[in-house]
Coordinates of C-alpha atoms in Angstrom, one line a residue:
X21 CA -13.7 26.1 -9.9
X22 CA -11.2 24.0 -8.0
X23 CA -12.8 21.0 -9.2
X24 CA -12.5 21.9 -13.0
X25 CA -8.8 23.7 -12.5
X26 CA -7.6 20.3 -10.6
X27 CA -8.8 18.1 -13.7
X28 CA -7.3 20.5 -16.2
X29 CA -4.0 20.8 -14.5
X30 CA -3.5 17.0 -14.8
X31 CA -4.7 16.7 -17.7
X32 CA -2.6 19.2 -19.5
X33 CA 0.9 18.5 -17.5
X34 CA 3.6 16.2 -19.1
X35 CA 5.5 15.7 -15.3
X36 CA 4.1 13.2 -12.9
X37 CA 3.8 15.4 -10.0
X38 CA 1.7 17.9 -11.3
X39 CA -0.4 15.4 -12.5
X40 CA -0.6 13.9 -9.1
X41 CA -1.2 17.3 -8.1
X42 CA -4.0 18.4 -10.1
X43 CA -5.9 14.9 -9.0
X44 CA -5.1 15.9 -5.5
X45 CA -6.5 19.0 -6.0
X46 CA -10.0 17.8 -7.6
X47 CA -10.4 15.4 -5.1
X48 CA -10.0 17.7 -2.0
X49 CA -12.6 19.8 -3.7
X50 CA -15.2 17.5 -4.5
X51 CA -15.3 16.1 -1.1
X52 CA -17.8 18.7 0.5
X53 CA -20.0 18.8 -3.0
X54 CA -20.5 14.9 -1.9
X55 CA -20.8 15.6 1.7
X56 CA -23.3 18.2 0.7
X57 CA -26.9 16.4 1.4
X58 CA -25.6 16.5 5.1
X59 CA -27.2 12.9 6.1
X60 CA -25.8 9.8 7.1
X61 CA -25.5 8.1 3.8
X62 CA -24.0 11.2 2.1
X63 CA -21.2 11.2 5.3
X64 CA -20.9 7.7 4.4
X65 CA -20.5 8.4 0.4
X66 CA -17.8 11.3 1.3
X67 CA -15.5 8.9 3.7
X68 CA -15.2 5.8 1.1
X69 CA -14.9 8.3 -1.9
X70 CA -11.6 10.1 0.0
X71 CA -10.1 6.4 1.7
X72 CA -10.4 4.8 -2.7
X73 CA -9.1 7.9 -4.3
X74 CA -6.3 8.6 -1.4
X75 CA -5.2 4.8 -2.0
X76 CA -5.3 5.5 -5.7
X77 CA -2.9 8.7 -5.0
X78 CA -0.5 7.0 -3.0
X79 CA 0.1 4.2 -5.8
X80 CA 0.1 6.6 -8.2
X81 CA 3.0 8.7 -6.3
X82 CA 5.1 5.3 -5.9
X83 CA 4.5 3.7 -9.4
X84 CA 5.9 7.5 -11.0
X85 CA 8.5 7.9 -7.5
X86 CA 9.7 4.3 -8.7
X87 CA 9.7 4.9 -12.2
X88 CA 11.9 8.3 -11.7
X89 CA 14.4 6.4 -9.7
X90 CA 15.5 3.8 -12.3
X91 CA 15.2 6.0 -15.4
X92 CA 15.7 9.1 -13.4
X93 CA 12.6 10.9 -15.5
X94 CA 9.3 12.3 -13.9
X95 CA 8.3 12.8 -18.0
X96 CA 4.4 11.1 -18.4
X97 CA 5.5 9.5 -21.8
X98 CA 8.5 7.5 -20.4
X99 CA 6.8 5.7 -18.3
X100 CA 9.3 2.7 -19.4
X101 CA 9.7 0.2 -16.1
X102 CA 6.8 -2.6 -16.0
X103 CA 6.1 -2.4 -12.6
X104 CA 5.5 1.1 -13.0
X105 CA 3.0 0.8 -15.7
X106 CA 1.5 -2.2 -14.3
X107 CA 1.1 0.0 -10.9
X108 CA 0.0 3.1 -12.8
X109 CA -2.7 1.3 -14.3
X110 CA -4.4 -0.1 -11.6
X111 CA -4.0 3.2 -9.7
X112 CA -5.9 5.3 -12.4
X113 CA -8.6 2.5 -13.3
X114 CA -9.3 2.6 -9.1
X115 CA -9.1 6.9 -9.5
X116 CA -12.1 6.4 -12.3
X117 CA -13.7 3.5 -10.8
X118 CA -13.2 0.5 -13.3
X119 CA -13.4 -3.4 -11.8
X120 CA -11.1 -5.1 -9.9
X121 CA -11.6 -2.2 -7.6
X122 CA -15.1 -0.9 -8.5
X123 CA -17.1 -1.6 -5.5
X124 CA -16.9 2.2 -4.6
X125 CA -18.5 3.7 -7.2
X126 CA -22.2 2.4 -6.8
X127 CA -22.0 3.3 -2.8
X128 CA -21.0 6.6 -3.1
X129 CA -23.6 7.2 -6.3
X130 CA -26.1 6.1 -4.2
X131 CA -25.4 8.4 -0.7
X132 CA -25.0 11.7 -2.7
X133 CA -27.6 13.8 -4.8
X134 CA -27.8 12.8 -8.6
X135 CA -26.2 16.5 -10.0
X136 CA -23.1 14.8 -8.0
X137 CA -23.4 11.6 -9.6
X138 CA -23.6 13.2 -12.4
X139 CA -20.2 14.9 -11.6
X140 CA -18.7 11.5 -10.6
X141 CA -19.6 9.5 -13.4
X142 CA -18.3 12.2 -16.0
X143 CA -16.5 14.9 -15.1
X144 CA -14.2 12.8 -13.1
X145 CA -13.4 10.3 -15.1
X146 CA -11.4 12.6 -18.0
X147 CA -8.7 13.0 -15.9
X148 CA -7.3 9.5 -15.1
X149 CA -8.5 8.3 -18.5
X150 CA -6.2 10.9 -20.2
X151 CA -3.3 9.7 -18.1
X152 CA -4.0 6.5 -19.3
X153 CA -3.9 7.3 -22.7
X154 CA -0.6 9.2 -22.4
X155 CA 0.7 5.9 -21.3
X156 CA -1.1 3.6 -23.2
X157 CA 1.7 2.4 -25.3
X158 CA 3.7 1.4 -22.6
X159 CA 1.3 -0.7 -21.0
X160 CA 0.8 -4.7 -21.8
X161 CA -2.1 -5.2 -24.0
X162 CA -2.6 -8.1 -21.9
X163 CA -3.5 -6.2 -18.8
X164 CA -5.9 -3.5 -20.5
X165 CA -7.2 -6.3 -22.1
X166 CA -7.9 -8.3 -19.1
X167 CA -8.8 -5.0 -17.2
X168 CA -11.5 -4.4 -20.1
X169 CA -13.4 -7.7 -19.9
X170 CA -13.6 -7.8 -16.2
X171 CA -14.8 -4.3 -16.0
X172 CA -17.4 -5.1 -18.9
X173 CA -19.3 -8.5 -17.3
X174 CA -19.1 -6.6 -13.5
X175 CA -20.5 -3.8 -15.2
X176 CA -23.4 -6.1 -16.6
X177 CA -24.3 -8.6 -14.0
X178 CA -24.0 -6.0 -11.1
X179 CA -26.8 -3.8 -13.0
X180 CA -29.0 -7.1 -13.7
X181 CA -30.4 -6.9 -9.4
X182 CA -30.5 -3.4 -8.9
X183 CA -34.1 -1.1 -8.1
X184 CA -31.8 2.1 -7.4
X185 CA -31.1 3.9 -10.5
X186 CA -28.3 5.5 -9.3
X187 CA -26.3 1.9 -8.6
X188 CA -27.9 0.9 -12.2
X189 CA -26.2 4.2 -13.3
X190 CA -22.7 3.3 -11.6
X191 CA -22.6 -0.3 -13.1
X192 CA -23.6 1.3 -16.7
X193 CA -20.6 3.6 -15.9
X194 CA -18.2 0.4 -15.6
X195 CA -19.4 -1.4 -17.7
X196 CA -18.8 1.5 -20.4
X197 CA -15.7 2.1 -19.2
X198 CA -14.4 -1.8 -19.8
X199 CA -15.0 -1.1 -23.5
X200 CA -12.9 2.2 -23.0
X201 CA -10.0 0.0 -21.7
X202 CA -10.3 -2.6 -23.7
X203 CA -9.7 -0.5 -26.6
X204 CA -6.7 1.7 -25.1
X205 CA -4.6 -1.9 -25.8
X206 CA -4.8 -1.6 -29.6
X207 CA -6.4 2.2 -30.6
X208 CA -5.7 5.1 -28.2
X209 CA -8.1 7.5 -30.1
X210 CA -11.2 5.4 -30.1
X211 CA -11.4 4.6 -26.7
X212 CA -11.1 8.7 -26.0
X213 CA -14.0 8.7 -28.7
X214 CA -15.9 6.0 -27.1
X215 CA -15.4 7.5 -23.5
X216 CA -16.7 11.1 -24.9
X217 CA -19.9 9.5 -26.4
X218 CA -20.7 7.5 -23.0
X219 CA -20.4 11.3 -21.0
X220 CA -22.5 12.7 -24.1
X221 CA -24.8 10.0 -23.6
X222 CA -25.3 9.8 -19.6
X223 CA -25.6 13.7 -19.0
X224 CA -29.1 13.6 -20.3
X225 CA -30.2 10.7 -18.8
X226 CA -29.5 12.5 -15.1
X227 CA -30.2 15.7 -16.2
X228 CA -33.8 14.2 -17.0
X229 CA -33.8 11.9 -13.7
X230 CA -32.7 15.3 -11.5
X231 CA -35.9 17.3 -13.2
X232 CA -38.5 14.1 -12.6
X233 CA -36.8 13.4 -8.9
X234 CA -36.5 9.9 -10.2
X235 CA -34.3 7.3 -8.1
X236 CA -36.1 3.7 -8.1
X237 CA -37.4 2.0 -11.0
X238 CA -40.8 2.1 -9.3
X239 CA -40.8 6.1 -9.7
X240 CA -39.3 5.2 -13.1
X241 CA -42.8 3.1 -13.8
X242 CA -45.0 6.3 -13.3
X243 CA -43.3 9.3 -14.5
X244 CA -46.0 9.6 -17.4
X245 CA -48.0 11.3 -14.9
X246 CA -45.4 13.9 -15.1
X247 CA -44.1 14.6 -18.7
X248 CA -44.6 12.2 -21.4
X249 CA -41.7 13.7 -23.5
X250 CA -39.2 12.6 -20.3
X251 CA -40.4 9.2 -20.4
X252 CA -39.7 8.3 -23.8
X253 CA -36.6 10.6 -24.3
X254 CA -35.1 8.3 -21.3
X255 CA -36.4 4.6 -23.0
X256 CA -34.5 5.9 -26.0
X257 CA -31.5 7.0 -24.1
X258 CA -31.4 3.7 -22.4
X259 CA -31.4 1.9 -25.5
X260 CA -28.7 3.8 -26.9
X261 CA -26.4 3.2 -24.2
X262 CA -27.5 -0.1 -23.9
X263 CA -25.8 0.1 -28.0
X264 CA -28.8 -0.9 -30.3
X265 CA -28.9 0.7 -33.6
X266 CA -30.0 3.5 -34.9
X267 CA -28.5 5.1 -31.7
X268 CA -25.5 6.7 -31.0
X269 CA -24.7 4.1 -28.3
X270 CA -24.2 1.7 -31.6
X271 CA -21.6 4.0 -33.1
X272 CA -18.4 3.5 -30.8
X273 CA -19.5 0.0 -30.2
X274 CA -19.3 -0.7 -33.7
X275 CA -16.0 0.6 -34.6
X276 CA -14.3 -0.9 -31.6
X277 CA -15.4 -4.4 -32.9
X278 CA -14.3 -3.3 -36.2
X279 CA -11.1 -2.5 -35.2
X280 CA -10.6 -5.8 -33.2
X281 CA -11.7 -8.0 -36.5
X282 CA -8.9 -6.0 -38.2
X283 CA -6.6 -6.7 -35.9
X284 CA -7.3 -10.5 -35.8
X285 CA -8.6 -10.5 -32.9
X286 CA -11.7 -12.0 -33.4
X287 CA -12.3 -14.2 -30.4
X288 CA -11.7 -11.0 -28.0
X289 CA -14.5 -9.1 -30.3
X290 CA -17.0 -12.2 -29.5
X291 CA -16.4 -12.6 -26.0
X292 CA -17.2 -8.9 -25.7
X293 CA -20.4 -9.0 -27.9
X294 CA -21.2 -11.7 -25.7
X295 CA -20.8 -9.5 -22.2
X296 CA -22.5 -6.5 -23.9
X297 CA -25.5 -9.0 -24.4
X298 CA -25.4 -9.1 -20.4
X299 CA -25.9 -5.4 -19.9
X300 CA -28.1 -5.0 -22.9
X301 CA -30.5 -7.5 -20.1
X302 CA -30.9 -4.6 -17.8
X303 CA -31.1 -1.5 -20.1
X304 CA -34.2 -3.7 -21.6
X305 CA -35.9 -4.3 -18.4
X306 CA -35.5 -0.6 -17.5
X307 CA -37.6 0.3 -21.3
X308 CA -39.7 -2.6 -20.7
X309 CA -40.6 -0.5 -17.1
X310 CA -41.3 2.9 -19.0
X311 CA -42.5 1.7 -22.8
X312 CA -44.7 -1.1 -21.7
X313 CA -46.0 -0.4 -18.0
X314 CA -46.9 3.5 -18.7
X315 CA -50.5 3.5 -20.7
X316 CA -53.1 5.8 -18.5
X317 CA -54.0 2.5 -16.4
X318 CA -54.4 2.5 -12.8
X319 CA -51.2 1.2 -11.2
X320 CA -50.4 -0.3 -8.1
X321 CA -47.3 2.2 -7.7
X322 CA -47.4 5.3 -6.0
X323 CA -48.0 8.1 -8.3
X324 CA -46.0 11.5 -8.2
X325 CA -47.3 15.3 -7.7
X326 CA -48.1 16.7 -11.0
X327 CA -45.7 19.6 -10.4
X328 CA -44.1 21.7 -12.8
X329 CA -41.5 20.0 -15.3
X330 CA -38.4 22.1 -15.0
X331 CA -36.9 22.5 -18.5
X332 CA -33.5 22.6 -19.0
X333 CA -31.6 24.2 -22.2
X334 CA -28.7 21.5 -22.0
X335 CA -30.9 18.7 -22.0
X336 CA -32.8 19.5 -24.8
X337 CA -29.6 20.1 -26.7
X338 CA -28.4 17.0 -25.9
X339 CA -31.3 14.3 -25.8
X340 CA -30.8 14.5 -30.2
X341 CA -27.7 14.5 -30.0
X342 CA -26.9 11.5 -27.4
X343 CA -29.9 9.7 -30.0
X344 CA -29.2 10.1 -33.4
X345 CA -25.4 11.5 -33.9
X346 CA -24.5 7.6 -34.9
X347 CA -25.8 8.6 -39.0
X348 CA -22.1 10.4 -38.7
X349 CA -20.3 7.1 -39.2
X350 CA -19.0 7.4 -42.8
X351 CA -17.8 11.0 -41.9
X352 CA -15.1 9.2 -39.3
X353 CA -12.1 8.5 -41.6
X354 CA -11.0 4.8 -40.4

């Protein structure tokens, strides 16, 4: 409750410190949902989660405090001094984890259950993203720009050496989120579109990985054994993250580059077809794992209990929807 209330209050205020409040708020009250698993790692998870966003907070609270001093305005929208906005924006892409300051987000991923990560890579990320987007037009296209195409080849070659699925998961997340920032520079409303289709996207793919207790790419290789339906719902999923046509994935990924050709921009939309290319690597490999390495065969890899498949309403709501909602293209006035 506090968690959803937090995230709502900032994104529905128009003063800074409510804002700051509201993320205050959510991240107080996600801390023992992390901490929940009650191990080690999870302890672990909890502690860098708090030190990042409490960092984030604090330059948050002296981009706005410095920003109310020389225009003598807490208002979101006139967020008009540079160092502000420059400040501002590195504060909320550490709050949702984007690169330079990503190295967070796979840790705590990986020490807390995946219903959390689930949380975390969703759910969390709506509020600072909408702040951003308030703000958008008065920060330098250079720096979204430059924040965008970081995120986007961290996001891709951090993903190429990962087993966990969870980290893979984290470095999708970034990697997502660098087209999301890239866009902010030139169109607000696509990169809200673009974030909303990633969260549409992921939640199947954990829902699915929570029901199958899948966490390594070796479980990943024998889940057949379990439900055969899973298996191939998640190859497809990866693919349309990964942004392959037919699949939704393709949709936002398309438009942005359209929007950048218009724009002139043409050299900007190459060298971020080019890092796509990177992540496309691993989301491959992980299909590869499931498509080509799952015929009834005997396998080397341990094989899991054939207990019962919990079904879940959400997911099967959503595994069409996160697959095939890209045929609504022509619908989307430009």
């Amino acid at each position: 409750l506090t968690i959803t209330m937090g995230t709502i209050m900032a994104m529905s205020s128009s003063n800074w410190l409510m804002a700051w409040i509201g993320l205050e708020l959510n991240m107080l009250a996600i801390l023992p949902v992390i901490s929940k698993p009650k191990t080690m790692r999870a302890s672990e998870a909890t502690t860098k989660y708090f030190l990042t966003q409490t960092i984030a907070s604090a330059m948050m609270l002296l981009a706005s405090t410095t920003n109310a001093w020389q225009t003598g305005n807490w208002d979101i929208l006139e967020l008009k001094n540079k160092f502000s906005t420059t400040i501002m924006t590195l504060s909320l892409t550490m709050k949702m984890g984007a690169a330079p300051i990503h190295f967070w987000l796979p840790e705590v991923l990986q020490g807390t259950t995946l219903q959390t990560a689930l949380l975390i890579t969703t759910w969390q990320k709506l509020a600072p993203i909408t702040l951003m987007y308030m703000v958008s037009k008065n920060i330098q296209p250079i720096i979204l720009v430059s924040l965008g195409i970081l995120s986007m080849i961290i996001g891709g070659l951090g993903g190429v050496n990962q087993t966990q699925l969870r980290k893979t998961m984290a470095y999708s997340s970034i990697n997502n989120l660098g087209w999301t920032i890239m866009i902010m520079a030139f169109s607000p409303n696509m990169a809200i579109m673009n974030i909303f289709i990633y969260i549409i996207m992921t939640t199947p793919i954990f829902l699915m990985m929570t029901s199958t207790s899948m966490k390594t790419l070796q479980n990943m290789s024998t889940t057949w054994t379990t439900s055969m339906t899973t298996t191939f719902s998640i190859a497809l999923l990866m693919l349309s993250t990964s942004g392959l046509p037919p699949f939704t994935g393709f949709m936002p990924k398309m438009l942005i580059l359209n929007e950048l050709i218009t724009q002139k921009l043409t050299m900007l939309a190459t060298l971020a077809i080019m890092t796509s290319l990177i992540s496309l690597f691993f989301y491959l490999r992980i299909t590869y794992l499931i498509m080509m390495l799952t015929s009834p065969m005997t396998t080397p890899s341990l094989t899991k209990w054939r207990t019962q498949n919990q079904k879940s309403q959400l997911m099967t709501m959503m595994i069409p929807t996160a697959l095939f909602i890209a045929h609504l293209i022509p619908a989307i006035p430009s």
